[in-house]
Amino acid sequence: MPFKHFLSVTDLTPSEVREVLVLANDIKRAPDRFRTALQGQTLAMIFQKKSTRTRVSFEVGMVQLGGHALFLSSADIQIGRGETIADTARVLSRYCNGIMARVYGHDTVEELARWASVPVINGLSDLEHPCQTLCDAQTLVEKWNPAGTFDPDVLRGKTLVYVGDGNNMAHSLLDTGAALGMHVTVVAPHGYWPDPAIVDRCQRLAAQTGARMAVTDDRERGVMGADCIYTDVWASMGQEEEHAKRLRDFDGYIVDAAMMARANPGCVFMHCLPAHRGEEVSADVCDGPQSIIFDQAENRLHVQKALMCKLMGGR
Ligand code: CP
Ligand code: NVA
């Protein structure tokens, strides 16, 4: 893969997305083969927001590839005192082989990428969460392929319905579905629909890959035909003060057993986590037999190892 940043799923071509997923599966099946893939390399990890999965999976992933990761809370580095993103990107590029950043504004990862001379990976911005949805795709490929096989084409023609806020997760799921030929419907109340520019770009790509992208507020019909129902919190990081209003606005959009019953038989439930049981998902669905949330969480590790190998030139 040529030198590139990964700020969005759209930074990879559809065939590169497939390559990453296949490598992630290889790494998961035989991790020892990749123990020295990034030997001696260092990943800087800048966090403006909290994290459990992203921080731990990147850090453990680097160690398992023979490298090292540095946790840099933005409050504790000079960014917190006003040093520019441009200077930070240029300095970190002199020490490290890659930069992963979890930020508020998407323009922050774009600015890092503009100035860094090493790959920059978006570990979540307000606009997109592309590492998460690569692992989601890996998880669905595993789920829907016959045991022992791993063919990303199994996603073609399947339907993922995302119920909830048209946020970073909705955007990256649309991008991922469009790349891989999987239909994606976003079910959200008016006022919480995904960015129309992102829906447009996904529809253009989907026209080439055979996928259908849709947005609706109809939570009855919207989930019909779903092979996967996915949700996320109603108030994301940075929106905590809107929590009470959002609880009211999303009333009735909880993913519960009645909603799952309207989907296809065998429909799986996904959530990027952390989850608020009793808000966007009922506890019985979140912890029930259709839920694959911890397989998803595990796959953050494998898919990010694959991504780092591809972007940082691992053997
Ligand atoms: N899903 C996800 O990104 O989790 P964290 O916020 O814990 O990193
Ligand atoms: N939409 C959520 C995702 C967390 C992984 C947030 O941005 O807080």
mmCIF file of C-alpha atoms and ligand atoms in Angstrom:
data_model
loop_
_atom_site.group_PDB
_atom_site.id
_atom_site.type_symbol
_atom_site.label_atom_id
_atom_site.label_comp_id
_atom_site.label_asym_id
_atom_site.label_seq_id
_atom_site.Cartn_x
_atom_site.Cartn_y
_atom_site.Cartn_z
ATOM 1 C CA MET A 1 0.000 0.000 0.000
ATOM 2 C CA PRO A 2 1.411 3.457 -0.850
ATOM 3 C CA PHE A 3 2.103 5.951 1.964
ATOM 4 C CA LYS A 4 -1.228 7.202 3.201
ATOM 5 C CA HIS A 5 -3.130 8.467 6.182
ATOM 6 C CA PHE A 6 -6.280 6.777 7.492
ATOM 7 C CA LEU A 7 -8.681 9.506 8.545
ATOM 8 C CA SER A 8 -11.691 7.944 6.883
ATOM 9 C CA VAL A 9 -12.668 4.578 5.396
ATOM 10 C CA THR A 10 -12.668 6.433 2.069
ATOM 11 C CA ASP A 11 -8.879 6.873 2.360
ATOM 12 C CA LEU A 12 -8.692 3.199 1.349
ATOM 13 C CA THR A 13 -9.952 1.884 -1.952
ATOM 14 C CA PRO A 14 -12.573 -0.869 -1.653
ATOM 15 C CA SER A 15 -9.907 -3.430 -2.548
ATOM 16 C CA GLU A 16 -7.558 -2.025 0.125
ATOM 17 C CA VAL A 17 -10.384 -2.326 2.678
ATOM 18 C CA ARG A 18 -10.680 -5.989 1.712
ATOM 19 C CA GLU A 19 -6.896 -6.457 1.974
ATOM 20 C CA VAL A 20 -6.888 -5.037 5.506
ATOM 21 C CA LEU A 21 -9.745 -7.331 6.547
ATOM 22 C CA VAL A 22 -8.057 -10.413 5.104
ATOM 23 C CA LEU A 23 -4.761 -9.509 6.809
ATOM 24 C CA ALA A 24 -6.639 -8.903 10.080
ATOM 25 C CA ASN A 25 -8.045 -12.407 9.829
ATOM 26 C CA ASP A 26 -4.577 -13.856 9.080
ATOM 27 C CA ILE A 27 -3.146 -12.014 12.094
ATOM 28 C CA LYS A 28 -5.984 -13.219 14.309
ATOM 29 C CA ARG A 29 -5.471 -16.825 13.208
ATOM 30 C CA ALA A 30 -1.657 -16.848 13.492
ATOM 31 C CA PRO A 31 -0.488 -13.899 15.627
ATOM 32 C CA ASP A 32 2.975 -15.385 16.184
ATOM 33 C CA ARG A 33 3.806 -14.956 12.482
ATOM 34 C CA PHE A 34 3.582 -11.179 12.959
ATOM 35 C CA ARG A 35 5.569 -10.819 16.199
ATOM 36 C CA THR A 36 8.319 -8.779 14.525
ATOM 37 C CA ALA A 37 6.245 -7.061 11.828
ATOM 38 C CA LEU A 38 6.749 -3.594 13.360
ATOM 39 C CA GLN A 39 9.909 -4.344 15.323
ATOM 40 C CA GLY A 40 11.485 -1.196 16.693
ATOM 41 C CA GLN A 41 8.639 1.039 15.509
ATOM 42 C CA THR A 42 6.790 3.493 17.721
ATOM 43 C CA LEU A 43 3.224 4.786 17.529
ATOM 44 C CA ALA A 44 2.342 8.117 19.167
ATOM 45 C CA MET A 45 -1.248 8.067 20.463
ATOM 46 C CA ILE A 46 -2.804 11.486 21.123
ATOM 47 C CA PHE A 47 -6.053 11.472 23.093
ATOM 48 C CA GLN A 48 -8.279 14.532 23.484
ATOM 49 C CA LYS A 49 -11.103 12.238 24.650
ATOM 50 C CA LYS A 50 -11.436 9.191 26.883
ATOM 51 C CA SER A 51 -11.006 5.645 25.588
ATOM 52 C CA THR A 52 -10.847 2.044 26.747
ATOM 53 C CA ARG A 53 -10.899 -0.078 23.583
ATOM 54 C CA THR A 54 -9.015 2.204 21.230
ATOM 55 C CA ARG A 55 -6.215 2.970 23.633
ATOM 56 C CA VAL A 56 -5.721 -0.594 24.840
ATOM 57 C CA SER A 57 -6.083 -2.291 21.441
ATOM 58 C CA PHE A 58 -3.600 0.028 19.722
ATOM 59 C CA GLU A 59 -1.102 -0.231 22.578
ATOM 60 C CA VAL A 60 -1.380 -4.020 22.899
ATOM 61 C CA GLY A 61 -1.356 -4.328 19.106
ATOM 62 C CA MET A 62 1.922 -2.439 18.797
ATOM 63 C CA VAL A 63 3.525 -4.584 21.509
ATOM 64 C CA GLN A 64 2.334 -7.773 19.777
ATOM 65 C CA LEU A 65 3.892 -6.560 16.495
ATOM 66 C CA GLY A 66 7.248 -5.948 18.175
ATOM 67 C CA GLY A 67 6.822 -2.191 18.491
ATOM 68 C CA HIS A 68 5.891 0.282 21.162
ATOM 69 C CA ALA A 69 3.079 2.819 21.700
ATOM 70 C CA LEU A 70 3.114 6.089 23.633
ATOM 71 C CA PHE A 71 -0.055 7.307 25.347
ATOM 72 C CA LEU A 72 -0.136 11.105 25.040
ATOM 73 C CA SER A 73 -3.097 12.736 26.739
ATOM 74 C CA SER A 74 -3.537 16.061 24.966
ATOM 75 C CA ALA A 75 -3.838 17.701 28.389
ATOM 76 C CA ASP A 76 -0.337 16.487 29.297
ATOM 77 C CA ILE A 77 1.564 17.402 26.133
ATOM 78 C CA GLN A 78 2.234 20.934 24.938
ATOM 79 C CA ILE A 79 -0.927 20.933 22.771
ATOM 80 C CA GLY A 80 -2.658 21.459 26.120
ATOM 81 C CA ARG A 81 -0.703 24.737 26.483
ATOM 82 C CA GLY A 82 -1.367 25.915 22.953
ATOM 83 C CA GLU A 83 1.420 24.347 20.858
ATOM 84 C CA THR A 84 0.068 24.051 17.347
ATOM 85 C CA ILE A 85 -1.107 20.821 15.760
ATOM 86 C CA ALA A 86 1.264 21.531 12.850
ATOM 87 C CA ASP A 87 4.333 21.739 15.110
ATOM 88 C CA THR A 88 3.215 18.705 17.106
ATOM 89 C CA ALA A 89 2.796 16.677 13.904
ATOM 90 C CA ARG A 90 6.251 17.653 12.638
ATOM 91 C CA VAL A 91 7.963 16.933 15.962
ATOM 92 C CA LEU A 92 6.260 13.556 16.512
ATOM 93 C CA SER A 93 7.172 12.590 12.933
ATOM 94 C CA ARG A 94 10.857 12.966 13.878
ATOM 95 C CA TYR A 95 10.529 10.391 16.703
ATOM 96 C CA CYS A 96 7.706 8.045 15.748
ATOM 97 C CA ASN A 97 6.659 5.867 12.816
ATOM 98 C CA GLY A 98 2.953 6.625 13.070
ATOM 99 C CA ILE A 99 0.490 8.885 14.878
ATOM 100 C CA MET A 100 -2.944 7.809 16.068
ATOM 101 C CA ALA A 101 -5.231 10.544 17.363
ATOM 102 C CA ARG A 102 -8.638 10.689 19.045
ATOM 103 C CA VAL A 103 -9.970 14.196 18.697
ATOM 104 C CA TYR A 104 -13.016 16.437 18.784
ATOM 105 C CA GLY A 105 -13.017 18.289 15.441
ATOM 106 C CA HIS A 106 -12.204 16.242 12.346
ATOM 107 C CA ASP A 107 -10.107 19.203 11.173
ATOM 108 C CA THR A 108 -7.625 18.301 13.918
ATOM 109 C CA VAL A 109 -6.783 14.921 12.357
ATOM 110 C CA GLU A 110 -6.723 16.600 8.933
ATOM 111 C CA GLU A 111 -4.247 19.166 10.251
ATOM 112 C CA LEU A 112 -2.090 16.414 11.783
ATOM 113 C CA ALA A 113 -2.112 14.595 8.451
ATOM 114 C CA ARG A 114 -1.257 17.780 6.536
ATOM 115 C CA TRP A 115 1.967 18.228 8.519
ATOM 116 C CA ALA A 116 2.999 14.709 9.552
ATOM 117 C CA SER A 117 5.525 12.814 7.475
ATOM 118 C CA VAL A 118 4.359 9.504 8.985
ATOM 119 C CA PRO A 119 0.896 7.912 8.645
ATOM 120 C CA VAL A 120 -1.854 9.461 10.775
ATOM 121 C CA ILE A 121 -4.706 7.215 11.934
ATOM 122 C CA ASN A 122 -8.068 8.592 13.063
ATOM 123 C CA GLY A 123 -8.874 6.894 16.383
ATOM 124 C CA LEU A 124 -12.264 8.727 16.389
ATOM 125 C CA SER A 125 -13.252 12.273 15.561
ATOM 126 C CA ASP A 126 -16.649 13.910 15.949
ATOM 127 C CA LEU A 127 -17.202 13.089 12.263
ATOM 128 C CA GLU A 128 -15.857 9.542 11.780
ATOM 129 C CA HIS A 129 -14.691 6.395 13.582
ATOM 130 C CA PRO A 130 -13.184 4.349 10.759
ATOM 131 C CA CYS A 131 -11.092 1.900 12.839
ATOM 132 C CA GLN A 132 -14.257 0.784 14.591
ATOM 133 C CA THR A 133 -16.165 0.025 11.414
ATOM 134 C CA LEU A 134 -13.294 -1.933 9.850
ATOM 135 C CA CYS A 135 -13.453 -4.216 12.889
ATOM 136 C CA ASP A 136 -17.229 -4.334 12.567
ATOM 137 C CA ALA A 137 -16.858 -5.518 8.983
ATOM 138 C CA GLN A 138 -14.327 -8.150 10.066
ATOM 139 C CA THR A 139 -16.774 -9.365 12.723
ATOM 140 C CA LEU A 140 -19.654 -9.677 10.250
ATOM 141 C CA VAL A 141 -17.477 -11.455 7.685
ATOM 142 C CA GLU A 142 -16.560 -13.996 10.377
ATOM 143 C CA LYS A 143 -20.164 -14.328 11.435
ATOM 144 C CA TRP A 144 -21.599 -14.876 7.962
ATOM 145 C CA ASN A 145 -18.906 -17.010 6.355
ATOM 146 C CA PRO A 146 -18.953 -20.769 6.746
ATOM 147 C CA ALA A 147 -16.616 -21.860 9.551
ATOM 148 C CA GLY A 148 -12.957 -21.719 8.586
ATOM 149 C CA THR A 149 -13.390 -19.343 5.634
ATOM 150 C CA PHE A 150 -13.040 -15.578 5.436
ATOM 151 C CA ASP A 151 -14.367 -13.897 2.302
ATOM 152 C CA PRO A 152 -15.353 -10.213 2.635
ATOM 153 C CA ASP A 153 -17.676 -10.669 -0.351
ATOM 154 C CA VAL A 154 -20.114 -12.387 2.012
ATOM 155 C CA LEU A 155 -21.213 -8.856 3.002
ATOM 156 C CA ARG A 156 -22.537 -8.147 -0.490
ATOM 157 C CA GLY A 157 -26.312 -7.851 -0.432
ATOM 158 C CA LYS A 158 -26.575 -8.137 3.359
ATOM 159 C CA THR A 159 -28.337 -5.348 5.247
ATOM 160 C CA LEU A 160 -27.006 -3.468 8.261
ATOM 161 C CA VAL A 161 -29.482 -1.128 9.947
ATOM 162 C CA TYR A 162 -28.014 1.473 12.263
ATOM 163 C CA VAL A 163 -30.603 2.823 14.724
ATOM 164 C CA GLY A 164 -29.632 5.971 16.582
ATOM 165 C CA ASP A 165 -27.744 9.224 16.241
ATOM 166 C CA GLY A 166 -26.433 10.072 12.765
ATOM 167 C CA ASN A 167 -22.985 10.544 14.252
ATOM 168 C CA ASN A 168 -19.386 9.429 13.661
ATOM 169 C CA MET A 169 -20.449 5.772 13.835
ATOM 170 C CA ALA A 170 -23.273 6.234 11.330
ATOM 171 C CA HIS A 171 -20.910 7.998 8.922
ATOM 172 C CA SER A 172 -18.206 5.341 9.041
ATOM 173 C CA LEU A 173 -20.741 2.505 8.782
ATOM 174 C CA LEU A 174 -22.175 4.113 5.642
ATOM 175 C CA ASP A 175 -18.660 4.433 4.192
ATOM 176 C CA THR A 176 -17.827 0.826 5.063
ATOM 177 C CA GLY A 177 -21.047 -0.586 3.653
ATOM 178 C CA ALA A 178 -20.611 1.404 0.451
ATOM 179 C CA ALA A 179 -17.040 0.109 0.041
ATOM 180 C CA LEU A 180 -17.970 -3.522 0.622
ATOM 181 C CA GLY A 181 -21.339 -3.739 -1.125
ATOM 182 C CA MET A 182 -23.390 -4.042 2.068
ATOM 183 C CA HIS A 183 -26.710 -2.169 2.265
ATOM 184 C CA VAL A 184 -26.840 0.351 5.121
ATOM 185 C CA THR A 185 -29.962 2.052 6.455
ATOM 186 C CA VAL A 186 -29.729 4.737 9.132
ATOM 187 C CA VAL A 187 -32.866 4.990 11.270
ATOM 188 C CA ALA A 188 -32.866 8.230 13.249
ATOM 189 C CA PRO A 189 -35.303 10.924 14.335
ATOM 190 C CA HIS A 190 -35.373 14.079 12.207
ATOM 191 C CA GLY A 191 -32.665 16.461 13.326
ATOM 192 C CA TYR A 192 -30.244 13.588 13.994
ATOM 193 C CA TRP A 193 -29.689 12.384 10.455
ATOM 194 C CA PRO A 194 -26.175 11.813 9.119
ATOM 195 C CA ASP A 195 -24.281 14.525 7.234
ATOM 196 C CA PRO A 196 -25.884 14.750 3.752
ATOM 197 C CA ALA A 197 -22.466 15.184 2.130
ATOM 198 C CA ILE A 198 -21.352 11.839 3.564
ATOM 199 C CA VAL A 199 -24.612 10.150 2.540
ATOM 200 C CA ASP A 200 -24.076 11.534 -0.986
ATOM 201 C CA ARG A 201 -20.517 10.265 -1.267
ATOM 202 C CA CYS A 202 -21.623 6.856 -0.005
ATOM 203 C CA GLN A 203 -24.458 6.716 -2.503
ATOM 204 C CA ARG A 204 -22.025 7.448 -5.324
ATOM 205 C CA LEU A 205 -19.665 4.665 -4.230
ATOM 206 C CA ALA A 206 -22.562 2.310 -3.491
ATOM 207 C CA ALA A 207 -23.773 2.703 -7.074
ATOM 208 C CA GLN A 208 -20.501 1.042 -8.127
ATOM 209 C CA THR A 209 -20.437 -1.686 -5.464
ATOM 210 C CA GLY A 210 -24.117 -2.661 -5.621
ATOM 211 C CA ALA A 211 -25.030 -1.433 -2.140
ATOM 212 C CA ARG A 212 -28.031 0.707 -1.171
ATOM 213 C CA MET A 213 -27.735 3.553 1.330
ATOM 214 C CA ALA A 214 -30.886 4.916 2.996
ATOM 215 C CA VAL A 215 -31.914 7.231 5.824
ATOM 216 C CA THR A 216 -35.341 7.168 7.472
ATOM 217 C CA ASP A 217 -37.066 8.044 10.734
ATOM 218 C CA ASP A 218 -39.372 5.020 10.400
ATOM 219 C CA ARG A 219 -38.248 2.659 13.136
ATOM 220 C CA GLU A 220 -40.925 0.092 12.287
ATOM 221 C CA ARG A 221 -40.206 -0.389 8.600
ATOM 222 C CA GLY A 222 -36.595 0.735 8.706
ATOM 223 C CA VAL A 223 -35.411 -2.409 10.481
ATOM 224 C CA MET A 224 -37.334 -4.870 8.306
ATOM 225 C CA GLY A 225 -34.923 -7.014 6.344
ATOM 226 C CA ALA A 226 -32.011 -6.256 8.692
ATOM 227 C CA ASP A 227 -29.306 -8.920 9.009
ATOM 228 C CA CYS A 228 -27.602 -6.759 11.618
ATOM 229 C CA ILE A 229 -28.968 -4.036 13.872
ATOM 230 C CA TYR A 230 -26.332 -1.660 15.189
ATOM 231 C CA THR A 231 -26.612 1.159 17.688
ATOM 232 C CA ASP A 232 -24.483 3.662 19.573
ATOM 233 C CA VAL A 233 -24.980 6.086 22.439
ATOM 234 C CA TRP A 234 -27.431 8.942 21.905
ATOM 235 C CA ALA A 235 -25.049 11.517 23.391
ATOM 236 C CA SER A 236 -21.466 11.127 22.200
ATOM 237 C CA MET A 237 -18.329 12.386 23.900
ATOM 238 C CA GLY A 238 -18.544 16.165 23.957
ATOM 239 C CA GLN A 239 -22.375 16.161 23.940
ATOM 240 C CA GLU A 240 -22.862 15.318 27.601
ATOM 241 C CA GLU A 241 -24.843 18.501 28.315
ATOM 242 C CA GLU A 242 -27.402 17.481 25.629
ATOM 243 C CA HIS A 243 -28.043 14.131 27.301
ATOM 244 C CA ALA A 244 -31.475 14.937 28.790
ATOM 245 C CA LYS A 245 -32.757 16.521 25.559
ATOM 246 C CA ARG A 246 -31.472 13.609 23.515
ATOM 247 C CA LEU A 247 -33.195 11.087 25.807
ATOM 248 C CA ARG A 248 -36.458 12.830 24.964
ATOM 249 C CA ASP A 249 -35.739 13.194 21.245
ATOM 250 C CA PHE A 250 -34.749 9.530 20.821
ATOM 251 C CA ASP A 251 -37.725 8.208 22.800
ATOM 252 C CA GLY A 252 -38.910 4.984 21.109
ATOM 253 C CA TYR A 253 -35.630 4.374 19.230
ATOM 254 C CA ILE A 254 -34.290 1.888 21.784
ATOM 255 C CA VAL A 255 -33.132 -1.392 20.242
ATOM 256 C CA ASP A 256 -35.149 -3.922 22.212
ATOM 257 C CA ALA A 257 -36.504 -7.422 21.704
ATOM 258 C CA ALA A 258 -39.569 -6.081 19.845
ATOM 259 C CA MET A 259 -37.346 -4.242 17.349
ATOM 260 C CA MET A 260 -35.054 -7.266 16.906
ATOM 261 C CA ALA A 261 -38.159 -9.385 16.208
ATOM 262 C CA ARG A 262 -38.991 -7.196 13.180
ATOM 263 C CA ALA A 263 -35.584 -7.930 11.593
ATOM 264 C CA ASN A 264 -34.558 -11.020 9.644
ATOM 265 C CA PRO A 265 -34.294 -14.304 11.547
ATOM 266 C CA GLY A 266 -30.731 -14.676 12.824
ATOM 267 C CA CYS A 267 -30.190 -10.919 12.866
ATOM 268 C CA VAL A 268 -27.186 -10.001 15.015
ATOM 269 C CA PHE A 269 -26.875 -7.042 17.364
ATOM 270 C CA MET A 270 -23.804 -4.793 17.354
ATOM 271 C CA HIS A 271 -22.642 -1.813 19.398
ATOM 272 C CA CYS A 272 -19.275 -0.072 19.286
ATOM 273 C CA LEU A 273 -19.379 0.331 23.101
ATOM 274 C CA PRO A 274 -19.480 1.795 25.641
ATOM 275 C CA ALA A 275 -23.217 0.994 25.906
ATOM 276 C CA HIS A 276 -25.919 2.561 28.043
ATOM 277 C CA ARG A 277 -28.270 -0.325 28.750
ATOM 278 C CA GLY A 278 -31.824 0.941 29.089
ATOM 279 C CA GLU A 279 -31.181 3.928 26.795
ATOM 280 C CA GLU A 280 -30.169 3.042 23.211
ATOM 281 C CA VAL A 281 -30.369 -0.741 23.829
ATOM 282 C CA SER A 282 -32.216 -2.920 26.285
ATOM 283 C CA ALA A 283 -30.081 -5.084 28.560
ATOM 284 C CA ASP A 284 -31.676 -8.310 27.284
ATOM 285 C CA VAL A 285 -30.632 -7.545 23.694
ATOM 286 C CA CYS A 286 -27.193 -6.171 24.602
ATOM 287 C CA ASP A 287 -26.380 -9.271 26.653
ATOM 288 C CA GLY A 288 -28.553 -11.745 24.753
ATOM 289 C CA PRO A 289 -27.766 -14.509 22.254
ATOM 290 C CA GLN A 290 -27.955 -12.254 19.169
ATOM 291 C CA SER A 291 -25.347 -9.863 20.558
ATOM 292 C CA ILE A 292 -21.809 -10.005 19.147
ATOM 293 C CA ILE A 293 -20.508 -6.916 20.930
ATOM 294 C CA PHE A 294 -17.469 -8.539 22.510
ATOM 295 C CA ASP A 295 -16.382 -10.189 19.247
ATOM 296 C CA GLN A 296 -16.451 -6.681 17.801
ATOM 297 C CA ALA A 297 -14.416 -5.308 20.688
ATOM 298 C CA GLU A 298 -11.815 -8.073 20.273
ATOM 299 C CA ASN A 299 -11.484 -7.428 16.565
ATOM 300 C CA ARG A 300 -10.364 -3.838 17.200
ATOM 301 C CA LEU A 301 -7.032 -5.433 18.099
ATOM 302 C CA HIS A 302 -6.669 -7.588 14.993
ATOM 303 C CA VAL A 303 -7.892 -5.068 12.446
ATOM 304 C CA GLN A 304 -5.720 -2.257 13.818
ATOM 305 C CA LYS A 305 -2.669 -4.522 13.782
ATOM 306 C CA ALA A 306 -3.413 -5.170 10.118
ATOM 307 C CA LEU A 307 -3.961 -1.487 9.426
ATOM 308 C CA MET A 308 -0.685 -0.517 11.093
ATOM 309 C CA CYS A 309 1.188 -3.226 9.171
ATOM 310 C CA LYS A 310 -0.218 -1.886 5.910
ATOM 311 C CA LEU A 311 0.287 1.816 6.689
ATOM 312 C CA MET A 312 3.566 1.623 8.574
ATOM 313 C CA GLY A 313 5.167 -0.866 6.225
ATOM 314 C CA GLY A 314 5.288 -3.916 8.440
ATOM 315 C CA ARG A 315 6.670 -7.194 7.177
HETATM 316 N N1 CP B 1 -15.523 1.757 20.625
HETATM 317 C C1 CP B 1 -14.565 2.565 21.074
HETATM 318 O O1 CP B 1 -13.928 3.332 20.337
HETATM 319 O O2 CP B 1 -14.323 2.430 22.411
HETATM 320 P P1 CP B 1 -13.418 3.395 23.284
HETATM 321 O O3 CP B 1 -14.108 4.727 23.358
HETATM 322 O O4 CP B 1 -13.363 2.714 24.640
HETATM 323 O O5 CP B 1 -12.060 3.521 22.665
HETATM 324 N N1 NVA B 2 -20.338 8.087 19.086
HETATM 325 C C1 NVA B 2 -19.523 7.716 20.215
HETATM 326 C C2 NVA B 2 -18.623 6.576 19.847
HETATM 327 C C3 NVA B 2 -17.770 6.071 20.975
HETATM 328 C C4 NVA B 2 -16.887 4.942 20.585
HETATM 329 C C5 NVA B 2 -18.721 8.919 20.662
HETATM 330 O O1 NVA B 2 -18.202 9.641 19.809
HETATM 331 O O2 NVA B 2 -18.633 9.162 21.869
#
